[in-house]
Short mmCIF file of C-alpha atoms in Angstrom, two decimals:
data_model
loop_
_atom_site.label_atom_id
_atom_site.label_comp_id
_atom_site.label_asym_id
_atom_site.label_seq_id
_atom_site.Cartn_x
_atom_site.Cartn_y
_atom_site.Cartn_z
CA UNK A 1 104.59 21.11 62.02
CA UNK A 2 106.45 24.36 61.35
CA UNK A 3 105.76 27.39 63.51
CA UNK A 4 105.04 30.83 62.21
CA UNK A 5 108.13 32.96 61.75
CA UNK A 6 109.28 34.85 64.84
CA UNK A 7 111.27 38.02 64.41
CA UNK A 8 114.59 38.54 66.21
CA UNK A 9 117.16 41.33 66.18
CA UNK A 10 119.15 39.31 63.62
CA UNK A 11 116.32 38.06 61.42
CA UNK A 12 113.20 35.84 61.48
CA UNK A 13 113.31 32.20 62.59
CA UNK A 14 110.99 29.23 62.15
CA UNK A 15 110.78 26.29 64.54
CA UNK A 16 108.73 23.14 65.02
CA UNK A 17 105.54 22.82 67.07
CA UNK A 18 104.69 19.56 68.82
CA UNK A 19 102.42 18.72 71.76
CA UNK A 20 101.68 22.35 72.46
CA UNK A 21 105.32 23.50 72.58
CA UNK A 22 107.30 25.39 69.95
CA UNK A 23 110.96 24.44 69.69
CA UNK A 24 113.50 26.73 68.02
CA UNK A 25 116.86 24.94 67.93
CA UNK A 26 120.25 26.18 66.87
CA UNK A 27 119.29 29.87 66.85
CA UNK A 28 122.49 31.90 66.26
CA UNK A 29 123.03 34.46 68.99
CA UNK A 30 126.63 35.42 68.17
CA UNK A 31 129.69 34.56 66.15
CA UNK A 32 133.38 34.90 66.94
CA UNK A 33 136.78 34.32 65.37
CA UNK A 34 139.03 32.11 67.47
CA UNK A 35 140.21 33.87 70.65
CA UNK A 36 138.08 36.97 70.01
CA UNK A 37 134.98 38.20 71.79
CA UNK A 38 131.55 37.23 70.48
CA UNK A 39 129.74 39.70 68.22
CA UNK A 40 126.22 39.60 66.75
CA UNK A 41 125.87 37.27 63.77
CA UNK A 42 125.39 38.68 60.29
CA UNK A 43 121.73 39.66 59.89
CA UNK A 44 119.37 37.81 57.55
CA UNK A 45 116.07 38.84 56.02
CA UNK A 46 114.36 35.58 54.99
CA UNK A 47 113.21 33.19 57.75
CA UNK A 48 115.73 30.49 58.60
CA UNK A 49 114.67 27.04 59.80
CA UNK A 50 115.79 26.46 63.38
CA UNK A 51 114.64 22.86 63.65
CA UNK A 52 117.89 21.04 64.51
CA UNK A 53 120.36 21.61 67.31
CA UNK A 54 123.30 23.77 66.31
CA UNK A 55 126.87 22.63 65.94
CA UNK A 56 128.63 21.45 69.07
CA UNK A 57 131.30 23.66 70.54
CA UNK A 58 134.64 21.94 69.80
CA UNK A 59 135.39 19.47 72.60
CA UNK A 60 137.17 16.15 73.22
CA UNK A 61 135.36 13.25 71.62
CA UNK A 62 133.25 15.46 69.37
CA UNK A 63 135.69 17.38 67.20
CA UNK A 64 134.14 15.71 64.15
CA UNK A 65 130.69 17.15 65.05
CA UNK A 66 131.99 20.57 66.02
CA UNK A 67 131.93 23.80 64.08
CA UNK A 68 134.09 26.44 65.68
CA UNK A 69 132.63 29.27 63.64
CA UNK A 70 128.97 28.37 64.18
CA UNK A 71 128.78 26.93 67.69
CA UNK A 72 127.35 30.01 69.44
CA UNK A 73 123.69 29.12 69.27
CA UNK A 74 120.83 28.64 71.69
CA UNK A 75 117.60 26.67 71.88
CA UNK A 76 114.19 28.00 72.88
CA UNK A 77 111.23 25.90 74.06
CA UNK A 78 108.07 27.96 74.39
CA UNK A 79 104.42 27.01 74.95
CA UNK A 80 102.40 27.51 71.79
CA UNK A 81 99.57 29.32 73.56
CA UNK A 82 99.91 31.63 76.55
CA UNK A 83 97.65 34.39 77.83
CA UNK A 84 100.49 36.34 79.45
CA UNK A 85 104.26 36.76 79.19
CA UNK A 86 105.87 33.67 80.72
CA UNK A 87 108.85 33.40 83.08
CA UNK A 88 112.13 32.36 81.45
CA UNK A 89 114.63 29.70 82.55
CA UNK A 90 118.09 30.36 81.06
CA UNK A 91 120.25 27.22 81.38
CA UNK A 92 124.05 26.96 81.20
CA UNK A 93 125.26 23.38 80.89
CA UNK A 94 128.11 21.74 82.80
CA UNK A 95 130.91 19.46 81.67
CA UNK A 96 134.06 20.46 83.61
CA UNK A 97 134.38 23.52 81.32
CA UNK A 98 135.51 21.26 78.47
CA UNK A 99 132.46 19.27 77.30
CA UNK A 100 128.68 19.54 76.87
CA UNK A 101 126.12 21.52 74.96
CA UNK A 102 122.50 22.58 74.76
CA UNK A 103 121.62 19.53 72.65
CA UNK A 104 121.66 17.38 75.80
CA UNK A 105 118.77 19.35 77.32
CA UNK A 106 115.36 19.15 75.68
CA UNK A 107 113.30 21.71 77.56
CA UNK A 108 109.94 20.98 75.94
CA UNK A 109 108.55 19.06 78.93
CA UNK A 110 109.51 21.78 81.42
CA UNK A 111 108.09 24.44 79.09
CA UNK A 112 104.72 22.69 79.00
CA UNK A 113 104.69 21.98 82.74
CA UNK A 114 105.51 25.55 83.75
CA UNK A 115 104.26 27.02 81.65
CA UNK A 116 107.59 28.74 81.05
CA UNK A 117 110.02 29.55 78.29
CA UNK A 118 113.15 27.40 78.51
CA UNK A 119 116.44 28.49 76.94
CA UNK A 120 119.59 26.36 76.70
CA UNK A 121 122.83 27.74 75.31
CA UNK A 122 126.13 26.68 73.78
CA UNK A 123 129.30 28.50 74.73
CA UNK A 124 132.95 28.00 73.85
CA UNK A 125 134.69 25.25 75.83
CA UNK A 126 138.17 24.23 76.90
CA UNK A 127 140.96 26.33 75.39
CA UNK A 128 138.60 28.20 73.07
CA UNK A 129 136.51 29.49 75.96
CA UNK A 130 138.86 29.57 78.94
CA UNK A 131 142.50 29.82 77.82
CA UNK A 132 143.78 33.19 79.07
CA UNK A 133 146.03 34.51 76.30
CA UNK A 134 145.41 38.24 76.47
CA UNK A 135 148.83 39.03 77.92
CA UNK A 136 150.65 37.30 75.06
CA UNK A 137 150.39 39.90 72.34
CA UNK A 138 148.04 42.21 70.46
CA UNK A 139 146.58 39.43 68.29
CA UNK A 140 145.27 37.75 71.46
CA UNK A 141 144.23 40.82 73.46
CA UNK A 142 140.57 39.72 73.66
CA UNK A 143 141.33 36.15 74.80
CA UNK A 144 140.25 36.29 78.43
CA UNK A 145 137.11 34.74 79.93
CA UNK A 146 135.64 34.25 76.46
CA UNK A 147 133.11 31.68 77.70
CA UNK A 148 131.85 34.24 80.21
CA UNK A 149 131.59 36.80 77.40
CA UNK A 150 129.63 34.22 75.38
CA UNK A 151 127.20 33.72 78.26
CA UNK A 152 126.75 37.47 78.58
CA UNK A 153 126.12 37.77 74.83
CA UNK A 154 123.50 35.00 75.02
CA UNK A 155 121.84 36.67 78.00
CA UNK A 156 121.71 39.99 76.17
CA UNK A 157 120.23 38.28 73.10
CA UNK A 158 117.54 36.63 75.22
CA UNK A 159 116.73 39.88 76.98
CA UNK A 160 116.29 41.60 73.62
CA UNK A 161 114.28 38.86 71.89
CA UNK A 162 112.53 36.53 74.30
CA UNK A 163 109.32 38.61 74.43
CA UNK A 164 108.73 37.65 70.79
CA UNK A 165 108.69 34.00 71.86
CA UNK A 166 106.23 34.63 74.70
CA UNK A 167 108.75 35.16 77.49
CA UNK A 168 109.02 37.89 80.09
CA UNK A 169 112.58 39.29 80.06
CA UNK A 170 112.04 40.75 83.52
CA UNK A 171 111.25 37.31 85.00
CA UNK A 172 114.42 35.49 83.95
CA UNK A 173 116.12 32.82 86.07
CA UNK A 174 119.74 31.85 85.52
CA UNK A 175 120.30 28.12 86.02
CA UNK A 176 123.52 26.15 85.82
CA UNK A 177 124.76 22.73 86.84
CA UNK A 178 128.35 21.79 87.73
CA UNK A 179 130.66 23.94 85.59
CA UNK A 180 127.52 25.77 84.46
CA UNK A 181 126.74 26.52 88.11
CA UNK A 182 130.16 28.11 88.52
CA UNK A 183 129.46 30.25 85.48
CA UNK A 184 126.04 31.23 86.85
CA UNK A 185 127.49 32.28 90.22
CA UNK A 186 130.13 34.38 88.48
CA UNK A 187 127.71 35.75 85.89
CA UNK A 188 125.10 36.73 88.48
CA UNK A 189 127.58 38.96 90.32
CA UNK A 190 128.92 40.81 87.26
CA UNK A 191 128.12 44.51 86.84
CA UNK A 192 127.42 43.68 83.17
CA UNK A 193 124.56 41.35 84.22
CA UNK A 194 122.97 43.58 86.84
CA UNK A 195 119.24 44.01 86.24
CA UNK A 196 119.16 41.31 83.56
CA UNK A 197 117.84 38.45 85.73
CA UNK A 198 115.57 38.04 88.74
CA UNK A 199 116.67 34.72 90.22
CA UNK A 200 119.49 32.18 90.04
CA UNK A 201 119.86 28.43 90.57
CA UNK A 202 123.23 26.71 90.97
CA UNK A 203 123.42 22.91 91.26
CA UNK A 204 126.74 21.27 92.20
CA UNK A 205 129.00 24.30 91.87
CA UNK A 206 132.62 23.16 92.37
CA UNK A 207 134.03 24.26 95.69
CA UNK A 208 137.15 26.14 94.73
CA UNK A 209 135.34 29.25 93.53
CA UNK A 210 136.96 31.56 91.01
CA UNK A 211 140.25 30.68 89.30
CA UNK A 212 143.47 32.46 90.19
CA UNK A 213 144.82 34.60 87.32
CA UNK A 214 148.38 33.45 87.98
CA UNK A 215 147.26 29.85 87.51
CA UNK A 216 145.44 30.78 84.30
CA UNK A 217 148.59 32.48 82.99
CA UNK A 218 150.63 29.37 83.80
CA UNK A 219 148.20 27.15 81.91
CA UNK A 220 148.48 29.44 78.90
CA UNK A 221 152.28 29.50 79.10
CA UNK A 222 152.46 25.70 79.20
CA UNK A 223 150.04 25.25 76.30
CA UNK A 224 152.05 27.69 74.19
CA UNK A 225 155.24 25.81 75.11
CA UNK A 226 153.63 22.46 74.32
CA UNK A 227 152.80 23.80 70.85
CA UNK A 228 156.35 25.24 70.54
CA UNK A 229 154.97 28.71 69.87
CA UNK A 230 157.01 30.66 72.43
CA UNK A 231 158.29 32.98 69.70
CA UNK A 232 154.92 33.43 67.99
CA UNK A 233 152.09 32.99 70.50
CA UNK A 234 149.60 34.59 68.13
CA UNK A 235 149.95 31.62 65.79
CA UNK A 236 147.82 29.60 68.22
CA UNK A 237 144.83 31.20 66.50
CA UNK A 238 145.46 29.03 63.43
CA UNK A 239 146.57 25.76 65.04
CA UNK A 240 144.32 22.88 63.86
CA UNK A 241 141.77 21.90 66.51
CA UNK A 242 143.04 18.32 67.04
CA UNK A 243 146.55 19.63 67.66
CA UNK A 244 145.30 22.36 70.02
CA UNK A 245 143.18 19.98 72.08
CA UNK A 246 145.97 17.39 72.22
CA UNK A 247 148.31 20.03 73.64
CA UNK A 248 145.74 21.06 76.25
CA UNK A 249 145.17 17.42 77.25
CA UNK A 250 148.90 16.89 77.67
CA UNK A 251 149.26 20.00 79.81
CA UNK A 252 146.16 19.13 81.81
CA UNK A 253 147.47 15.69 82.76
CA UNK A 254 150.60 17.27 84.25
CA UNK A 255 149.04 20.36 85.79
CA UNK A 256 145.67 19.27 87.22
CA UNK A 257 147.14 18.02 90.50
CA UNK A 258 148.68 21.44 91.11
CA UNK A 259 145.42 23.39 90.86
CA UNK A 260 142.87 24.46 93.46
CA UNK A 261 140.18 22.14 92.09
CA UNK A 262 141.91 19.53 89.96
CA UNK A 263 140.87 21.30 86.75
CA UNK A 264 142.84 23.58 84.46
CA UNK A 265 139.96 25.73 83.23
CA UNK A 266 137.19 27.85 84.68
CA UNK A 267 136.13 31.49 85.10
CA UNK A 268 139.16 33.60 85.98
CA UNK A 269 139.40 36.63 88.25
CA UNK A 270 140.89 38.74 85.46
CA UNK A 271 139.88 42.17 86.78
CA UNK A 272 138.11 42.99 83.51
CA UNK A 273 135.29 40.61 82.59
CA UNK A 274 135.21 39.40 86.21
CA UNK A 275 136.32 42.35 88.33
CA UNK A 276 135.99 40.74 91.77
CA UNK A 277 135.58 37.41 93.51
CA UNK A 278 131.93 36.32 93.10
CA UNK A 279 131.64 34.92 96.63
CA UNK A 280 132.94 38.19 98.09
CA UNK A 281 130.45 40.04 95.93
CA UNK A 282 127.60 37.87 97.28
CA UNK A 283 128.80 38.51 100.83
CA UNK A 284 128.62 42.23 100.09
CA UNK A 285 125.03 41.97 98.89
CA UNK A 286 125.41 41.67 95.10
CA UNK A 287 122.44 39.25 94.99
CA UNK A 288 120.41 40.83 97.79
CA UNK A 289 117.56 41.55 95.38
CA UNK A 290 117.61 38.12 93.70
CA UNK A 291 116.25 34.76 94.82
CA UNK A 292 119.02 32.13 95.01
CA UNK A 293 118.67 28.32 95.11
CA UNK A 294 121.79 26.24 95.78
CA UNK A 295 121.80 22.45 95.54
CA UNK A 296 124.11 19.43 95.50
CA UNK A 297 123.89 15.63 95.31
CA UNK A 298 124.49 13.54 98.41
CA UNK A 299 127.32 11.41 97.00
CA UNK A 300 128.94 13.94 94.66
CA UNK A 301 132.44 12.48 94.81
CA UNK A 302 131.58 8.84 94.02
CA UNK A 303 131.70 9.50 90.26
CA UNK A 304 135.13 11.09 90.55
CA UNK A 305 136.52 8.40 92.86
CA UNK A 306 135.39 5.68 90.47
CA UNK A 307 136.75 7.32 87.33
CA UNK A 308 139.89 5.73 85.84
CA UNK A 309 142.20 7.10 87.07
CA UNK A 310 140.46 8.88 89.96
CA UNK A 311 139.90 12.56 89.21
CA UNK A 312 142.62 14.99 90.26
CA UNK A 313 140.15 16.77 92.57
CA UNK A 314 140.30 13.76 94.94
CA UNK A 315 143.93 14.27 95.91
CA UNK A 316 143.59 18.05 95.72
CA UNK A 317 140.69 18.03 98.18
CA UNK A 318 142.44 15.76 100.67
CA UNK A 319 145.53 17.96 100.55
CA UNK A 320 143.37 21.05 101.24
CA UNK A 321 141.91 19.42 104.34
CA UNK A 322 145.34 18.34 105.61
CA UNK A 323 146.80 21.77 104.91
CA UNK A 324 143.98 23.43 106.85
CA UNK A 325 143.79 21.15 109.88
CA UNK A 326 146.96 19.05 109.79
CA UNK A 327 147.25 15.30 109.40
CA UNK A 328 145.79 14.76 112.87
CA UNK A 329 142.77 16.88 111.99
CA UNK A 330 142.21 14.97 108.78
CA UNK A 331 142.38 11.64 110.64
CA UNK A 332 139.93 12.93 113.26
CA UNK A 333 137.51 13.92 110.54
CA UNK A 334 137.84 10.61 108.75
CA UNK A 335 137.35 8.77 112.05
CA UNK A 336 134.20 10.78 112.74
CA UNK A 337 132.82 9.98 109.29
CA UNK A 338 133.56 6.26 109.81
CA UNK A 339 131.79 6.29 113.16
CA UNK A 340 128.70 8.02 111.74
CA UNK A 341 128.56 6.40 108.28
CA UNK A 342 125.39 4.93 106.84
CA UNK A 343 125.66 1.20 106.01
CA UNK A 344 125.97 2.03 102.29
CA UNK A 345 128.25 5.07 102.72
CA UNK A 346 131.97 5.35 101.94
CA UNK A 347 133.26 7.60 104.76
CA UNK A 348 136.20 8.89 102.70
CA UNK A 349 133.90 9.85 99.82
CA UNK A 350 131.45 11.52 102.21
CA UNK A 351 134.26 13.56 103.78
CA UNK A 352 135.51 14.76 100.39
CA UNK A 353 131.97 15.49 99.18
CA UNK A 354 131.40 17.69 102.19
CA UNK A 355 134.74 19.46 101.79
CA UNK A 356 134.55 20.15 98.07
CA UNK A 357 130.82 20.41 97.31
CA UNK A 358 128.37 20.67 100.22
CA UNK A 359 130.22 22.95 102.62
CA UNK A 360 131.23 25.62 100.06
CA UNK A 361 127.63 25.83 98.86
CA UNK A 362 126.47 26.19 102.46
CA UNK A 363 129.00 29.00 102.88
CA UNK A 364 127.52 30.84 99.91
CA UNK A 365 124.05 30.36 101.39
CA UNK A 366 125.24 31.91 104.64
CA UNK A 367 126.75 34.87 102.80
CA UNK A 368 123.54 35.45 100.86
CA UNK A 369 121.39 35.22 103.99
CA UNK A 370 123.68 37.45 106.04
CA UNK A 371 123.57 40.06 103.26
CA UNK A 372 119.77 40.11 103.42
CA UNK A 373 119.08 38.03 100.32
CA UNK A 374 116.63 35.15 99.88
CA UNK A 375 118.29 31.74 99.55
CA UNK A 376 117.24 28.09 99.67
CA UNK A 377 119.56 25.09 100.07
CA UNK A 378 118.91 21.48 99.12
CA UNK A 379 120.59 18.08 98.87
CA UNK A 380 119.50 15.44 96.38
CA UNK A 381 119.48 11.98 98.02
CA UNK A 382 117.46 9.95 95.52
CA UNK A 383 119.17 7.27 93.41
CA UNK A 384 117.72 7.52 89.85
CA UNK A 385 117.11 4.23 88.08
CA UNK A 386 119.59 5.17 85.37
CA UNK A 387 123.30 4.59 84.98
CA UNK A 388 125.67 5.65 86.36
CA UNK A 389 123.39 6.29 89.33
CA UNK A 390 122.18 2.70 89.68
CA UNK A 391 125.75 1.65 90.45
CA UNK A 392 127.03 4.90 92.02
CA UNK A 393 124.04 6.26 93.92
CA UNK A 394 123.00 9.94 93.96
CA UNK A 395 126.34 11.12 92.66
CA UNK A 396 127.20 14.15 90.55
CA UNK A 397 124.43 14.90 88.04
CA UNK A 398 121.67 12.78 89.62
CA UNK A 399 119.51 15.86 90.20
CA UNK A 400 120.16 17.13 86.68
CA UNK A 401 118.91 13.85 85.18
CA UNK A 402 115.62 14.37 87.02
CA UNK A 403 115.28 18.07 86.21
CA UNK A 404 115.33 17.36 82.45
CA UNK A 405 113.34 14.12 82.51
CA UNK A 406 110.23 13.91 80.35
CA UNK A 407 108.08 12.06 82.85
CA UNK A 408 107.76 9.08 82.80
CA UNK A 409 111.12 8.79 80.99
CA UNK A 410 114.68 9.98 81.38
CA UNK A 411 115.90 11.65 78.18
CA UNK A 412 118.85 10.66 75.99
CA UNK A 413 121.98 12.80 76.28
CA UNK A 414 123.73 12.57 72.89
CA UNK A 415 126.78 14.68 73.73
CA UNK A 416 127.34 12.91 77.03
CA UNK A 417 126.59 9.63 75.21
CA UNK A 418 124.21 8.59 77.98
CA UNK A 419 120.96 6.82 77.13
CA UNK A 420 117.68 7.62 78.80
CA UNK A 421 114.99 5.13 79.74
CA UNK A 422 111.81 4.50 81.71
CA UNK A 423 111.48 5.85 85.24
CA UNK A 424 110.25 3.98 88.29
CA UNK A 425 107.38 5.37 90.39
CA UNK A 426 109.99 6.57 92.87
CA UNK A 427 111.93 8.38 90.16
CA UNK A 428 108.76 10.05 88.95
CA UNK A 429 107.74 11.14 92.45
CA UNK A 430 111.10 12.76 93.21
CA UNK A 431 111.57 14.26 89.73
CA UNK A 432 108.06 15.72 89.72
CA UNK A 433 108.71 17.35 93.10
CA UNK A 434 112.05 18.75 91.93
CA UNK A 435 110.63 20.10 88.67
CA UNK A 436 107.64 21.64 90.44
CA UNK A 437 109.90 23.41 92.93
CA UNK A 438 112.11 24.75 90.16
CA UNK A 439 109.20 25.99 88.08
CA UNK A 440 107.64 27.59 91.15
CA UNK A 441 110.84 29.50 91.87
CA UNK A 442 111.04 30.57 88.22
CA UNK A 443 107.48 31.88 88.40
CA UNK A 444 107.27 33.29 91.93
CA UNK A 445 110.76 33.65 93.36
CA UNK A 446 110.36 30.85 95.94
CA UNK A 447 110.56 27.07 95.40
CA UNK A 448 107.82 26.26 97.89
CA UNK A 449 105.67 27.65 100.67
CA UNK A 450 107.61 28.70 103.74
CA UNK A 451 106.08 26.00 105.91
CA UNK A 452 106.98 23.22 103.43
CA UNK A 453 110.52 24.47 102.68
CA UNK A 454 111.66 27.52 104.66
CA UNK A 455 114.25 29.84 103.22
CA UNK A 456 117.78 29.43 104.56
CA UNK A 457 118.48 31.70 107.52
CA UNK A 458 121.46 31.90 109.84
CA UNK A 459 120.91 29.86 112.98
CA UNK A 460 118.03 27.77 111.59
CA UNK A 461 119.71 26.65 108.37
CA UNK A 462 117.04 24.34 106.87
CA UNK A 463 118.23 21.85 104.23
CA UNK A 464 115.61 20.38 101.88
CA UNK A 465 116.19 16.70 101.06
CA UNK A 466 114.86 15.49 97.71
CA UNK A 467 114.14 11.83 98.34
CA UNK A 468 111.17 9.65 99.23
CA UNK A 469 109.65 11.34 101.09
CA UNK A 470 110.71 14.93 100.54
CA UNK A 471 111.64 16.43 103.91
CA UNK A 472 113.55 19.26 105.52
CA UNK A 473 116.51 18.61 107.83
CA UNK A 474 118.80 20.98 109.71
CA UNK A 475 122.23 21.63 108.24
CA UNK A 476 124.04 22.85 111.36
CA UNK A 477 123.55 19.73 113.44
CA UNK A 478 125.25 16.40 114.08
CA UNK A 479 128.70 15.13 115.08
CA UNK A 480 130.26 15.89 111.72
CA UNK A 481 129.19 19.52 111.76
CA UNK A 482 130.43 19.99 115.31
CA UNK A 483 133.86 18.52 114.54
CA UNK A 484 134.32 20.71 111.46
CA UNK A 485 133.42 23.74 113.59
CA UNK A 486 135.87 22.74 116.32
CA UNK A 487 138.73 22.24 113.86
CA UNK A 488 138.04 25.55 112.15
CA UNK A 489 138.07 27.38 115.47
CA UNK A 490 141.45 25.85 116.30
CA UNK A 491 143.12 26.13 112.92
CA UNK A 492 145.57 28.84 112.02
CA UNK A 493 144.43 31.43 109.44
CA UNK A 494 144.21 29.89 105.98
CA UNK A 495 144.63 31.39 102.57
CA UNK A 496 141.60 33.02 101.00
CA UNK A 497 141.07 30.04 98.69
CA UNK A 498 141.20 27.60 101.58
CA UNK A 499 138.75 29.71 103.58
CA UNK A 500 136.38 29.59 100.64
CA UNK A 501 136.66 25.82 100.45
CA UNK A 502 136.62 24.96 104.14
CA UNK A 503 134.14 27.45 105.58
CA UNK A 504 131.71 25.62 107.88
CA UNK A 505 128.71 23.93 106.32
#
């Protein structure tokens, strides 16, 4: 049934109530012309029905469902009855910075379990959110880190309005997965976000960190050249979406292998929206007063190795390792991984997963701990009974499937075009543990009691393993860890980006 109208700074909204949870979908939080910063939407006076997910942000495979002018919306899932202001989980989706949307994440189950208020957002993707054009003329002066500006606008909207939906704006947790995790790490360290959140969760943040502005400028130059707009760059603002995305795809195929992470888009160290490297900011204590949870999936790289063709990050990561430690060092590492491999483990995949995903997250955990901040680190080892995980194991996104499950079922993901389905008892056990830990951190600032899952501290370095059974291992142990440490001690100084990627973990 319909909810009562809830007032917002833009106008009243009506949602749907079901099973004790109110859902407000497609709530406009901003609007923006192409390549301009988001601004508040035009106000309305009569209640609008927010009962369907908003338009997708334009993206490959969904241009027919996209609405460039109306894609900046968010979704709120709030318990219908609460005797106190509830903590808020603010989720930023992944998708390699080019795909995804809030419609893939129904937060009603988490809201009821918390209880908590769950918010999922849309932001501009691909060239519309990440193409750095601000140095190409006055008409494009605002076109830098627009997706980050969208996320900030959504955060400000939630801070201003979430109390009317039963949420506590002072108990807000940022949460992102994959590309969304990169955005969360960058967002959490921005001066513009200071004081606007209490905790942060980043699952499967890509290992290359922030994007180099020179690379971002080169991407923009090539896209403009592909569109033959060298003499009128500002005209890109009116190029039809199919033509714009085709140009970006063409440039991406040629350029991805030359990048730090095998991707052409991401948050950029532009000196304006993002004034400094987020990892350096964390090392200097930017998140000292926030709780931080970092997680990854055991077999992150399997999905990217098995894509057709294999993702550019595969070759990029191997080249980083060889550049840091030489060919002999790479072969020593691969030999060590072969000698210590599980029966079902691909040693090459495990090496690349460590280099690109696990070790950089461990480095961030060390920075946060050394700066005096609270941090927890986990690895997700469970294989969900859902494709692609049945065939690929606990690869990229396995934890995310369990976070958003409506026990006893996995949910459908319409944008990703991935069907849900029934969960096994093992799926339910692991997913329930993961959801409970997340909701506990959202509510209290810690995912568990210190005896069950200690916070990450230098020297001890506990690593929680979500599997059957849940257990805690030690990160800084084993032959693989010792060999990485030996090679790092022997290697010549690396570039800042390589240090970020290869730091021991």
